[in-house]
PDB file of C-alpha atoms in Angstrom:
ATOM      1  CA  UNK A   1      -0.412   0.062  -0.445  1.00 44.00           C
ATOM      2  CA  UNK A   2       3.084   2.433   0.399  1.00 46.00           C
ATOM      3  CA  UNK A   3       4.141   1.670  -3.414  1.00 45.00           C
ATOM      4  CA  UNK A   4       2.805   4.690  -6.098  1.00 42.00           C
ATOM      5  CA  UNK A   5      -0.395   3.816  -7.970  1.00 41.00           C
ATOM      6  CA  UNK A   6       0.501   1.302 -10.089  1.00 38.00           C
ATOM      7  CA  UNK A   7      -1.079   2.296 -13.647  1.00 39.00           C
ATOM      8  CA  UNK A   8      -2.528   0.212 -16.308  1.00 38.00           C
ATOM      9  CA  UNK A   9      -0.787  -0.179 -19.522  1.00 39.00           C
ATOM     10  CA  UNK A  10      -2.040   1.104 -22.906  1.00 38.00           C
ATOM     11  CA  UNK A  11      -2.889  -2.495 -23.889  1.00 37.00           C
ATOM     12  CA  UNK A  12      -5.350  -3.225 -20.960  1.00 33.00           C
ATOM     13  CA  UNK A  13      -6.827   0.092 -21.741  1.00 36.00           C
ATOM     14  CA  UNK A  14      -7.585  -0.474 -25.274  1.00 34.00           C
ATOM     15  CA  UNK A  15      -9.442  -3.730 -23.853  1.00 34.00           C
ATOM     16  CA  UNK A  16     -11.443  -2.289 -21.466  1.00 34.00           C
ATOM     17  CA  UNK A  17     -15.090  -1.451 -21.904  1.00 35.00           C
ATOM     18  CA  UNK A  18     -15.326   1.192 -24.204  1.00 34.00           C
ATOM     19  CA  UNK A  19     -16.274   4.490 -23.051  1.00 34.00           C
ATOM     20  CA  UNK A  20     -16.474   8.139 -25.564  1.00 35.00           C
ATOM     21  CA  UNK A  21     -14.403  10.624 -23.627  1.00 34.00           C
ATOM     22  CA  UNK A  22     -14.997  14.773 -24.740  1.00 36.00           C
ATOM     23  CA  UNK A  23     -11.909  15.983 -27.063  1.00 35.00           C
ATOM     24  CA  UNK A  24     -10.838  17.857 -23.714  1.00 36.00           C
ATOM     25  CA  UNK A  25      -9.980  15.089 -21.700  1.00 36.00           C
ATOM     26  CA  UNK A  26      -6.055  14.885 -22.649  1.00 36.00           C
ATOM     27  CA  UNK A  27      -3.854  12.728 -20.554  1.00 38.00           C
ATOM     28  CA  UNK A  28      -1.262  15.565 -18.480  1.00 39.00           C
ATOM     29  CA  UNK A  29       1.990  14.051 -16.676  1.00 39.00           C
ATOM     30  CA  UNK A  30       1.601  15.054 -12.582  1.00 40.00           C
ATOM     31  CA  UNK A  31       3.378  14.317  -9.307  1.00 36.00           C
ATOM     32  CA  UNK A  32       2.153  11.160  -6.690  1.00 37.00           C
ATOM     33  CA  UNK A  33       2.605  10.793  -3.544  1.00 37.00           C
ATOM     34  CA  UNK A  34       5.372   8.952  -3.529  1.00 38.00           C
ATOM     35  CA  UNK A  35       7.288  11.662  -5.944  1.00 38.00           C
ATOM     36  CA  UNK A  36       7.264   9.834  -9.559  1.00 38.00           C
ATOM     37  CA  UNK A  37       5.658  10.931 -11.955  1.00 38.00           C
ATOM     38  CA  UNK A  38       2.754   9.408 -13.984  1.00 40.00           C
ATOM     39  CA  UNK A  39       0.476  10.005 -17.172  1.00 42.00           C
ATOM     40  CA  UNK A  40      -3.146  10.831 -16.044  1.00 64.00           C
ATOM     41  CA  UNK A  41      -6.591  11.643 -17.762  1.00 86.00           C
ATOM     42  CA  UNK A  42      -8.771  12.416 -14.808  1.00 91.00           C
ATOM     43  CA  UNK A  43     -11.753  11.361 -16.942  1.00 93.00           C
ATOM     44  CA  UNK A  44     -10.644   7.830 -17.738  1.00 94.00           C
ATOM     45  CA  UNK A  45      -9.055   7.888 -13.500  1.00 95.00           C
ATOM     46  CA  UNK A  46     -12.917   9.336 -12.192  1.00 97.00           C
ATOM     47  CA  UNK A  47     -14.623   6.625 -14.553  1.00 97.00           C
ATOM     48  CA  UNK A  48     -12.717   3.870 -12.232  1.00 96.00           C
ATOM     49  CA  UNK A  49     -13.068   5.008  -9.428  1.00 97.00           C
ATOM     50  CA  UNK A  50     -16.793   5.608  -9.708  1.00 98.00           C
ATOM     51  CA  UNK A  51     -19.629   3.264  -8.376  1.00 98.00           C
ATOM     52  CA  UNK A  52     -23.415   2.595  -8.519  1.00 98.00           C
ATOM     53  CA  UNK A  53     -24.880   2.302  -5.297  1.00 98.00           C
ATOM     54  CA  UNK A  54     -28.232   0.405  -4.747  1.00 96.00           C
ATOM     55  CA  UNK A  55     -30.620  -1.422  -2.622  1.00 95.00           C
ATOM     56  CA  UNK A  56     -33.512  -3.596  -3.722  1.00 91.00           C
ATOM     57  CA  UNK A  57     -36.573  -2.181  -1.595  1.00 88.00           C
ATOM     58  CA  UNK A  58     -39.622  -4.476  -0.960  1.00 82.00           C
ATOM     59  CA  UNK A  59     -41.876  -3.210  -4.231  1.00 85.00           C
ATOM     60  CA  UNK A  60     -39.435  -4.797  -6.412  1.00 83.00           C
ATOM     61  CA  UNK A  61     -37.558  -1.529  -7.390  1.00 87.00           C
ATOM     62  CA  UNK A  62     -34.361  -0.322  -6.207  1.00 88.00           C
ATOM     63  CA  UNK A  63     -33.079   2.811  -4.670  1.00 93.00           C
ATOM     64  CA  UNK A  64     -30.349   3.591  -6.868  1.00 95.00           C
ATOM     65  CA  UNK A  65     -27.042   6.367  -6.226  1.00 97.00           C
ATOM     66  CA  UNK A  66     -24.035   7.029  -7.353  1.00 98.00           C
ATOM     67  CA  UNK A  67     -20.805   7.332  -4.963  1.00 98.00           C
ATOM     68  CA  UNK A  68     -16.712   7.532  -5.431  1.00 98.00           C
ATOM     69  CA  UNK A  69     -13.904   6.618  -4.120  1.00 98.00           C
ATOM     70  CA  UNK A  70     -11.272   8.891  -2.891  1.00 97.00           C
ATOM     71  CA  UNK A  71      -7.608   7.521  -1.554  1.00 97.00           C
ATOM     72  CA  UNK A  72      -6.589   9.490   2.273  1.00 95.00           C
ATOM     73  CA  UNK A  73      -4.829   8.664   5.102  1.00 94.00           C
ATOM     74  CA  UNK A  74      -5.829   8.221   8.815  1.00 93.00           C
ATOM     75  CA  UNK A  75      -4.018  10.417  11.452  1.00 93.00           C
ATOM     76  CA  UNK A  76      -1.111   8.233  11.631  1.00 93.00           C
ATOM     77  CA  UNK A  77      -0.265   7.693   7.841  1.00 93.00           C
ATOM     78  CA  UNK A  78      -2.115   4.634   6.840  1.00 95.00           C
ATOM     79  CA  UNK A  79      -3.949   4.613   3.776  1.00 95.00           C
ATOM     80  CA  UNK A  80      -7.455   4.296   3.407  1.00 96.00           C
ATOM     81  CA  UNK A  81     -10.622   4.776   0.537  1.00 97.00           C
ATOM     82  CA  UNK A  82     -13.322   6.725   1.487  1.00 98.00           C
ATOM     83  CA  UNK A  83     -16.526   6.262  -0.552  1.00 98.00           C
ATOM     84  CA  UNK A  84     -17.807  10.309  -0.918  1.00 98.00           C
ATOM     85  CA  UNK A  85     -22.277  10.261  -1.685  1.00 98.00           C
ATOM     86  CA  UNK A  86     -24.906  12.135  -1.246  1.00 97.00           C
ATOM     87  CA  UNK A  87     -26.222  12.018   1.776  1.00 97.00           C
ATOM     88  CA  UNK A  88     -29.503  11.646   0.841  1.00 96.00           C
ATOM     89  CA  UNK A  89     -28.867   8.701  -0.994  1.00 96.00           C
ATOM     90  CA  UNK A  90     -28.232   6.887   1.645  1.00 97.00           C
ATOM     91  CA  UNK A  91     -30.981   8.577   4.363  1.00 95.00           C
ATOM     92  CA  UNK A  92     -33.159   6.666   1.476  1.00 94.00           C
ATOM     93  CA  UNK A  93     -32.035   3.282   1.883  1.00 95.00           C
ATOM     94  CA  UNK A  94     -34.324   2.115   4.501  1.00 93.00           C
ATOM     95  CA  UNK A  95     -32.113  -1.301   5.697  1.00 94.00           C
ATOM     96  CA  UNK A  96     -28.834  -1.566   6.862  1.00 95.00           C
ATOM     97  CA  UNK A  97     -27.009  -3.193   3.988  1.00 96.00           C
ATOM     98  CA  UNK A  98     -26.608  -1.652   0.394  1.00 97.00           C
ATOM     99  CA  UNK A  99     -24.803  -3.268  -2.242  1.00 97.00           C
ATOM    100  CA  UNK A 100     -21.824  -1.370  -4.176  1.00 98.00           C
ATOM    101  CA  UNK A 101     -21.316  -1.787  -7.592  1.00 97.00           C
ATOM    102  CA  UNK A 102     -17.361  -2.263  -8.179  1.00 97.00           C
ATOM    103  CA  UNK A 103     -16.510  -4.425 -11.316  1.00 97.00           C
ATOM    104  CA  UNK A 104     -13.485  -6.880 -12.194  1.00 94.00           C
ATOM    105  CA  UNK A 105     -11.110  -7.390 -15.290  1.00 91.00           C
ATOM    106  CA  UNK A 106     -10.778 -11.305 -16.037  1.00 90.00           C
ATOM    107  CA  UNK A 107      -7.889 -13.096 -16.995  1.00 89.00           C
ATOM    108  CA  UNK A 108      -8.963 -12.477 -20.456  1.00 92.00           C
ATOM    109  CA  UNK A 109      -9.329  -8.690 -20.349  1.00 90.00           C
ATOM    110  CA  UNK A 110     -13.305  -8.625 -20.581  1.00 94.00           C
ATOM    111  CA  UNK A 111     -14.524  -6.505 -17.421  1.00 95.00           C
ATOM    112  CA  UNK A 112     -17.478  -7.502 -15.374  1.00 95.00           C
ATOM    113  CA  UNK A 113     -20.087  -6.064 -13.267  1.00 96.00           C
ATOM    114  CA  UNK A 114     -19.154  -7.742  -9.540  1.00 96.00           C
ATOM    115  CA  UNK A 115     -20.972  -5.628  -6.786  1.00 96.00           C
ATOM    116  CA  UNK A 116     -20.390  -6.427  -3.342  1.00 97.00           C
ATOM    117  CA  UNK A 117     -22.573  -5.851   0.358  1.00 97.00           C
ATOM    118  CA  UNK A 118     -21.496  -2.584   2.038  1.00 97.00           C
ATOM    119  CA  UNK A 119     -23.101  -2.063   5.770  1.00 97.00           C
ATOM    120  CA  UNK A 120     -24.486   1.674   5.678  1.00 97.00           C
ATOM    121  CA  UNK A 121     -26.060   1.375   9.240  1.00 95.00           C
ATOM    122  CA  UNK A 122     -25.605  -0.848  12.219  1.00 94.00           C
ATOM    123  CA  UNK A 123     -28.793  -0.613  14.055  1.00 91.00           C
ATOM    124  CA  UNK A 124     -30.026   2.657  13.855  1.00 89.00           C
ATOM    125  CA  UNK A 125     -26.590   4.090  13.951  1.00 94.00           C
ATOM    126  CA  UNK A 126     -25.539   5.043  10.381  1.00 95.00           C
ATOM    127  CA  UNK A 127     -21.318   4.119   9.635  1.00 96.00           C
ATOM    128  CA  UNK A 128     -21.712   7.759   7.097  1.00 97.00           C
ATOM    129  CA  UNK A 129     -20.766  10.952   8.571  1.00 97.00           C
ATOM    130  CA  UNK A 130     -22.194  13.934   6.997  1.00 97.00           C
ATOM    131  CA  UNK A 131     -22.136  17.630   6.823  1.00 97.00           C
ATOM    132  CA  UNK A 132     -23.698  19.543   9.485  1.00 96.00           C
ATOM    133  CA  UNK A 133     -24.925  22.323   6.484  1.00 96.00           C
ATOM    134  CA  UNK A 134     -24.548  20.631   2.989  1.00 97.00           C
ATOM    135  CA  UNK A 135     -25.785  17.341   1.021  1.00 97.00           C
ATOM    136  CA  UNK A 136     -22.637  15.140   1.225  1.00 98.00           C
ATOM    137  CA  UNK A 137     -21.663  11.851   2.606  1.00 98.00           C
ATOM    138  CA  UNK A 138     -18.205  10.145   3.505  1.00 98.00           C
ATOM    139  CA  UNK A 139     -17.908   6.200   4.485  1.00 97.00           C
ATOM    140  CA  UNK A 140     -14.738   4.358   4.864  1.00 97.00           C
ATOM    141  CA  UNK A 141     -14.668   1.466   2.695  1.00 97.00           C
ATOM    142  CA  UNK A 142     -12.825  -1.974   2.499  1.00 95.00           C
ATOM    143  CA  UNK A 143     -12.259  -2.027  -1.301  1.00 96.00           C
ATOM    144  CA  UNK A 144     -10.901  -4.600  -3.170  1.00 95.00           C
ATOM    145  CA  UNK A 145      -7.419  -3.912  -4.630  1.00 94.00           C
ATOM    146  CA  UNK A 146      -8.255  -2.553  -7.891  1.00 93.00           C
ATOM    147  CA  UNK A 147     -10.577  -0.033  -6.119  1.00 96.00           C
ATOM    148  CA  UNK A 148      -8.151   0.676  -3.996  1.00 96.00           C
ATOM    149  CA  UNK A 149      -5.641   1.621  -6.392  1.00 95.00           C
ATOM    150  CA  UNK A 150      -8.201   3.353  -8.428  1.00 95.00           C
ATOM    151  CA  UNK A 151      -9.149   6.296  -6.077  1.00 97.00           C
ATOM    152  CA  UNK A 152      -8.518   9.322  -6.550  1.00 96.00           C
ATOM    153  CA  UNK A 153      -5.699  11.080  -4.546  1.00 95.00           C
ATOM    154  CA  UNK A 154      -7.421  14.113  -2.155  1.00 95.00           C
ATOM    155  CA  UNK A 155      -5.276  16.980  -3.457  1.00 94.00           C
ATOM    156  CA  UNK A 156      -7.538  16.746  -6.711  1.00 96.00           C
ATOM    157  CA  UNK A 157     -10.579  17.940  -4.715  1.00 97.00           C
ATOM    158  CA  UNK A 158     -10.983  21.446  -5.403  1.00 96.00           C
ATOM    159  CA  UNK A 159     -10.340  23.821  -2.803  1.00 93.00           C
ATOM    160  CA  UNK A 160     -11.599  27.380  -1.705  1.00 87.00           C
ATOM    161  CA  UNK A 161      -9.226  29.320  -4.641  1.00 92.00           C
ATOM    162  CA  UNK A 162      -9.195  26.605  -7.108  1.00 93.00           C
ATOM    163  CA  UNK A 163     -11.925  28.642  -9.387  1.00 92.00           C
ATOM    164  CA  UNK A 164     -10.467  31.790  -8.779  1.00 91.00           C
ATOM    165  CA  UNK A 165      -6.779  29.754  -9.450  1.00 89.00           C
ATOM    166  CA  UNK A 166      -7.757  29.029 -13.088  1.00 88.00           C
ATOM    167  CA  UNK A 167     -10.291  32.120 -13.811  1.00 88.00           C
ATOM    168  CA  UNK A 168     -12.989  29.464 -14.257  1.00 90.00           C
ATOM    169  CA  UNK A 169     -16.628  30.778 -14.408  1.00 90.00           C
ATOM    170  CA  UNK A 170     -19.579  30.767 -16.504  1.00 94.00           C
ATOM    171  CA  UNK A 171     -19.863  28.407 -20.064  1.00 93.00           C
ATOM    172  CA  UNK A 172     -16.668  26.832 -18.316  1.00 92.00           C
ATOM    173  CA  UNK A 173     -17.335  23.017 -19.678  1.00 93.00           C
ATOM    174  CA  UNK A 174     -17.829  20.813 -16.905  1.00 95.00           C
ATOM    175  CA  UNK A 175     -18.249  16.870 -16.700  1.00 96.00           C
ATOM    176  CA  UNK A 176     -20.258  14.467 -14.554  1.00 97.00           C
ATOM    177  CA  UNK A 177     -20.171  10.815 -13.653  1.00 97.00           C
ATOM    178  CA  UNK A 178     -23.618   8.741 -13.350  1.00 97.00           C
ATOM    179  CA  UNK A 179     -25.991   6.375 -13.076  1.00 97.00           C
ATOM    180  CA  UNK A 180     -29.184   7.941 -14.531  1.00 95.00           C
ATOM    181  CA  UNK A 181     -32.032   5.869 -13.208  1.00 93.00           C
ATOM    182  CA  UNK A 182     -30.194   3.328 -12.424  1.00 94.00           C
ATOM    183  CA  UNK A 183     -28.474   2.562 -15.790  1.00 95.00           C
ATOM    184  CA  UNK A 184     -24.940   2.066 -17.078  1.00 96.00           C
ATOM    185  CA  UNK A 185     -22.725   2.624 -19.582  1.00 96.00           C
ATOM    186  CA  UNK A 186     -22.715  -0.994 -20.450  1.00 96.00           C
ATOM    187  CA  UNK A 187     -22.904  -4.647 -18.828  1.00 95.00           C
ATOM    188  CA  UNK A 188     -19.461  -4.249 -16.966  1.00 96.00           C
ATOM    189  CA  UNK A 189     -21.078  -1.574 -14.828  1.00 96.00           C
ATOM    190  CA  UNK A 190     -19.417   1.214 -15.536  1.00 97.00           C
ATOM    191  CA  UNK A 191     -20.659   5.277 -15.327  1.00 98.00           C
ATOM    192  CA  UNK A 192     -21.868   7.247 -17.620  1.00 97.00           C
ATOM    193  CA  UNK A 193     -19.990  10.629 -18.339  1.00 96.00           C
ATOM    194  CA  UNK A 194     -21.911  13.669 -19.453  1.00 95.00           C
ATOM    195  CA  UNK A 195     -20.997  17.425 -19.995  1.00 94.00           C
ATOM    196  CA  UNK A 196     -22.388  20.348 -19.168  1.00 95.00           C
ATOM    197  CA  UNK A 197     -21.299  24.524 -18.752  1.00 95.00           C
ATOM    198  CA  UNK A 198     -21.433  26.660 -15.476  1.00 95.00           C
ATOM    199  CA  UNK A 199     -25.170  28.326 -15.466  1.00 95.00           C
ATOM    200  CA  UNK A 200     -24.284  30.450 -12.132  1.00 94.00           C
ATOM    201  CA  UNK A 201     -22.132  33.702 -11.199  1.00 95.00           C
ATOM    202  CA  UNK A 202     -20.559  34.245  -8.761  1.00 93.00           C
ATOM    203  CA  UNK A 203     -19.228  30.337  -7.792  1.00 93.00           C
ATOM    204  CA  UNK A 204     -17.314  31.797  -5.220  1.00 92.00           C
ATOM    205  CA  UNK A 205     -16.373  32.098  -1.948  1.00 93.00           C
ATOM    206  CA  UNK A 206     -17.732  29.176  -1.158  1.00 93.00           C
ATOM    207  CA  UNK A 207     -19.109  30.375   2.015  1.00 92.00           C
ATOM    208  CA  UNK A 208     -21.228  32.803   0.445  1.00 94.00           C
ATOM    209  CA  UNK A 209     -22.134  30.087  -2.948  1.00 95.00           C
ATOM    210  CA  UNK A 210     -21.835  26.812  -1.216  1.00 96.00           C
ATOM    211  CA  UNK A 211     -23.486  25.180  -4.670  1.00 96.00           C
ATOM    212  CA  UNK A 212     -23.137  26.545  -8.322  1.00 96.00           C
ATOM    213  CA  UNK A 213     -25.376  25.136 -11.407  1.00 96.00           C
ATOM    214  CA  UNK A 214     -24.577  22.842 -13.939  1.00 96.00           C
ATOM    215  CA  UNK A 215     -26.231  23.062 -17.214  1.00 95.00           C
ATOM    216  CA  UNK A 216     -27.079  19.629 -18.038  1.00 92.00           C
ATOM    217  CA  UNK A 217     -30.485  17.280 -17.942  1.00 89.00           C
ATOM    218  CA  UNK A 218     -30.303  15.658 -14.318  1.00 90.00           C
ATOM    219  CA  UNK A 219     -32.346  12.082 -13.374  1.00 91.00           C
ATOM    220  CA  UNK A 220     -32.603   9.920 -10.392  1.00 90.00           C
ATOM    221  CA  UNK A 221     -29.744   7.686  -9.579  1.00 94.00           C
ATOM    222  CA  UNK A 222     -27.395  10.964 -11.000  1.00 95.00           C
ATOM    223  CA  UNK A 223     -27.258  12.465  -7.323  1.00 96.00           C
ATOM    224  CA  UNK A 224     -23.328  11.334  -5.416  1.00 97.00           C
ATOM    225  CA  UNK A 225     -21.832  11.892  -8.581  1.00 97.00           C
ATOM    226  CA  UNK A 226     -18.199  13.490  -9.055  1.00 98.00           C
ATOM    227  CA  UNK A 227     -18.782  16.855 -11.426  1.00 98.00           C
ATOM    228  CA  UNK A 228     -15.095  17.545 -12.411  1.00 97.00           C
ATOM    229  CA  UNK A 229     -13.013  19.486 -14.966  1.00 94.00           C
ATOM    230  CA  UNK A 230     -10.510  18.065 -17.393  1.00 88.00           C
ATOM    231  CA  UNK A 231      -9.102  20.429 -19.935  1.00 79.00           C
ATOM    232  CA  UNK A 232      -5.350  20.263 -21.912  1.00 64.00           C
ATOM    233  CA  UNK A 233      -4.056  23.589 -22.389  1.00 49.00           C
ATOM    234  CA  UNK A 234      -6.464  26.414 -21.353  1.00 58.00           C
ATOM    235  CA  UNK A 235      -5.896  29.831 -22.340  1.00 54.00           C
ATOM    236  CA  UNK A 236      -6.006  32.207 -19.749  1.00 54.00           C
ATOM    237  CA  UNK A 237      -8.774  34.911 -20.664  1.00 56.00           C
ATOM    238  CA  UNK A 238      -5.928  37.955 -21.254  1.00 56.00           C
ATOM    239  CA  UNK A 239      -2.996  36.029 -21.515  1.00 54.00           C
ATOM    240  CA  UNK A 240      -1.351  33.925 -23.793  1.00 57.00           C
ATOM    241  CA  UNK A 241       0.059  31.375 -21.071  1.00 61.00           C
ATOM    242  CA  UNK A 242      -1.901  27.929 -21.137  1.00 60.00           C
ATOM    243  CA  UNK A 243      -2.312  25.472 -18.308  1.00 67.00           C
ATOM    244  CA  UNK A 244      -3.431  22.446 -17.783  1.00 76.00           C
ATOM    245  CA  UNK A 245      -6.832  21.648 -15.629  1.00 88.00           C
ATOM    246  CA  UNK A 246      -8.176  18.725 -13.622  1.00 93.00           C
ATOM    247  CA  UNK A 247      -9.694  18.600 -10.648  1.00 95.00           C
ATOM    248  CA  UNK A 248     -12.851  17.352  -8.594  1.00 97.00           C
ATOM    249  CA  UNK A 249     -15.060  20.510  -8.896  1.00 97.00           C
ATOM    250  CA  UNK A 250     -17.965  19.256  -6.085  1.00 97.00           C
ATOM    251  CA  UNK A 251     -20.579  16.390  -6.099  1.00 98.00           C
ATOM    252  CA  UNK A 252     -24.698  16.294  -8.031  1.00 97.00           C
ATOM    253  CA  UNK A 253     -26.717  16.875  -4.979  1.00 95.00           C
ATOM    254  CA  UNK A 254     -29.964  18.142  -6.707  1.00 88.00           C
ATOM    255  CA  UNK A 255     -31.626  19.471  -9.504  1.00 84.00           C
ATOM    256  CA  UNK A 256     -34.430  22.765 -10.305  1.00 81.00           C
ATOM    257  CA  UNK A 257     -37.853  23.027 -10.456  1.00 73.00           C
ATOM    258  CA  UNK A 258     -40.285  25.238 -11.240  1.00 78.00           C
ATOM    259  CA  UNK A 259     -43.636  24.979 -11.089  1.00 75.00           C
ATOM    260  CA  UNK A 260     -43.389  21.328 -10.931  1.00 76.00           C
ATOM    261  CA  UNK A 261     -41.250  21.056 -13.582  1.00 76.00           C
ATOM    262  CA  UNK A 262     -38.067  19.653 -14.295  1.00 76.00           C
ATOM    263  CA  UNK A 263     -35.232  22.690 -16.023  1.00 82.00           C
ATOM    264  CA  UNK A 264     -32.563  20.496 -16.259  1.00 87.00           C
ATOM    265  CA  UNK A 265     -30.237  22.467 -14.522  1.00 93.00           C
ATOM    266  CA  UNK A 266     -27.877  20.672 -11.898  1.00 94.00           C
ATOM    267  CA  UNK A 267     -27.034  21.951  -8.724  1.00 95.00           C
ATOM    268  CA  UNK A 268     -23.485  21.184  -7.514  1.00 97.00           C
ATOM    269  CA  UNK A 269     -21.769  21.702  -4.166  1.00 97.00           C
ATOM    270  CA  UNK A 270     -18.656  22.752  -3.791  1.00 98.00           C
ATOM    271  CA  UNK A 271     -15.771  20.414  -3.581  1.00 98.00           C
ATOM    272  CA  UNK A 272     -14.593  22.267   0.113  1.00 97.00           C
ATOM    273  CA  UNK A 273     -17.581  20.633   1.763  1.00 98.00           C
ATOM    274  CA  UNK A 274     -15.878  16.896   0.515  1.00 98.00           C
ATOM    275  CA  UNK A 275     -12.752  18.081   2.414  1.00 97.00           C
ATOM    276  CA  UNK A 276     -14.782  19.301   5.774  1.00 97.00           C
ATOM    277  CA  UNK A 277     -17.055  15.926   5.635  1.00 97.00           C
ATOM    278  CA  UNK A 278     -13.932  13.870   5.077  1.00 97.00           C
ATOM    279  CA  UNK A 279     -12.235  16.063   8.228  1.00 95.00           C
ATOM    280  CA  UNK A 280     -15.054  14.375  10.272  1.00 96.00           C
ATOM    281  CA  UNK A 281     -14.142  10.910   9.941  1.00 95.00           C
ATOM    282  CA  UNK A 282     -11.754  11.208  12.486  1.00 90.00           C
ATOM    283  CA  UNK A 283     -13.209  13.873  15.021  1.00 84.00           C
ATOM    284  CA  UNK A 284     -14.586  13.329  18.044  1.00 54.00           C
ATOM    285  CA  UNK A 285     -18.349  13.515  18.560  1.00 55.00           C
ATOM    286  CA  UNK A 286     -19.232  17.262  19.456  1.00 47.00           C
ATOM    287  CA  UNK A 287     -15.764  18.416  17.622  1.00 48.00           C
ATOM    288  CA  UNK A 288     -16.143  21.718  16.294  1.00 44.00           C
ATOM    289  CA  UNK A 289     -16.166  22.273  11.720  1.00 41.00           C
ATOM    290  CA  UNK A 290     -15.435  24.724   9.794  1.00 37.00           C
ATOM    291  CA  UNK A 291     -19.195  25.206   8.039  1.00 36.00           C
ATOM    292  CA  UNK A 292     -20.559  27.524   5.286  1.00 34.00           C
ATOM    293  CA  UNK A 293     -23.384  29.866   6.247  1.00 34.00           C
ATOM    294  CA  UNK A 294     -27.070  27.153   7.006  1.00 33.00           C
ATOM    295  CA  UNK A 295     -28.742  27.004   3.992  1.00 32.00           C
ATOM    296  CA  UNK A 296     -31.930  25.001   2.562  1.00 34.00           C
ATOM    297  CA  UNK A 297     -31.013  21.587   2.469  1.00 34.00           C
ATOM    298  CA  UNK A 298     -26.069  -1.274 -14.475  1.00 41.00           C
ATOM    299  CA  UNK A 299     -29.381  -2.570 -13.777  1.00 40.00           C
ATOM    300  CA  UNK A 300     -30.846  -5.991 -13.921  1.00 34.00           C
ATOM    301  CA  UNK A 301     -33.655  -6.673 -16.806  1.00 32.00           C
ATOM    302  CA  UNK A 302     -36.869  -5.509 -15.121  1.00 33.00           C
ATOM    303  CA  UNK A 303     -35.279  -3.154 -12.452  1.00 35.00           C
ATOM    304  CA  UNK A 304     -36.459   0.433 -12.052  1.00 32.00           C
ATOM    305  CA  UNK A 305     -34.239   3.047 -10.187  1.00 35.00           C
ATOM    306  CA  UNK A 306     -36.669   4.417  -7.337  1.00 36.00           C
ATOM    307  CA  UNK A 307     -34.297   7.203  -5.598  1.00 43.00           C
ATOM    308  CA  UNK A 308     -35.024  10.630  -7.263  1.00 42.00           C
ATOM    309  CA  UNK A 309     -32.314  13.393  -7.277  1.00 51.00           C
ATOM    310  CA  UNK A 310     -33.834  16.428  -4.218  1.00 53.00           C
ATOM    311  CA  UNK A 311     -35.185  19.635  -6.646  1.00 44.00           C
ATOM    312  CA  UNK A 312     -35.438  22.932  -5.385  1.00 42.00           C
ATOM    313  CA  UNK A 313     -37.356  25.851  -6.595  1.00 42.00           C
ATOM    314  CA  UNK A 314     -35.276  27.656  -8.815  1.00 41.00           C
ATOM    315  CA  UNK A 315     -33.930  30.867  -6.720  1.00 46.00           C
ATOM    316  CA  UNK A 316     -33.257  28.736  -4.063  1.00 45.00           C
ATOM    317  CA  UNK A 317     -30.190  26.319  -4.557  1.00 42.00           C
ATOM    318  CA  UNK A 318     -28.679  27.890  -1.918  1.00 43.00           C
TER     319      UNK A 318
END
């Protein structure tokens, strides 16, 4: 576990499940904790780190959401894997055990869906932590080794100054991963990759604007998925220099609705609150958390995704 993350070679990637990526996604080179420099494509890496969360209901339907894995360490430096999702995904699962949609690649290089049981409650006690004011949950999981390697390093989560550092604003394109209505990209259970443009202003500071809008259709099952930017050679406004921009901007938590009509606009909670939720895992009960201002808060044949992404009236996305 102390070795640098090992990446699959190009041959394995070519034989993996086919997923079409936007042209903006390119390989760049970044330094990892071990000091080695490795090629990274955040779109592909997040696809591998994103999982379906589901729980069968008594009426034959399923509650479905999305989660993604982050690589973290304990206070004494031991590596661990953290599952991130929207808190309402877990809250709407009434039973103590859910299923997490891992995938495995066989000796023939073919991927297959291989979900495992995930205990989310011990009696009435939830095993996840929830941010005190935002719809974000985090939970330590014992993931298969391949998913431990696939977990995204913590430093890819945007900080409060990331948007300003890259001069991001309305009209910039971001991507989102999820399982709309419980659907996956293929029988191996990979998530569906979609894109949309930032549709609100201002985006920061997050203490005043803890969420932002993304112009794309949101469906039940998308909740809890990562929203990220993976853009190569981005040119700074008013300048000639370029830079590679790859980071997780936040987690999809809601959709906008007006008079009962879905407006095809998603609400993204800033990654800062994912960081704050991760910090809560090691806090004793009652320890303070830096908070924002309180605000309004692959399917089997015939299965139905029953979870609904929360809706908020227009103008109430804070």
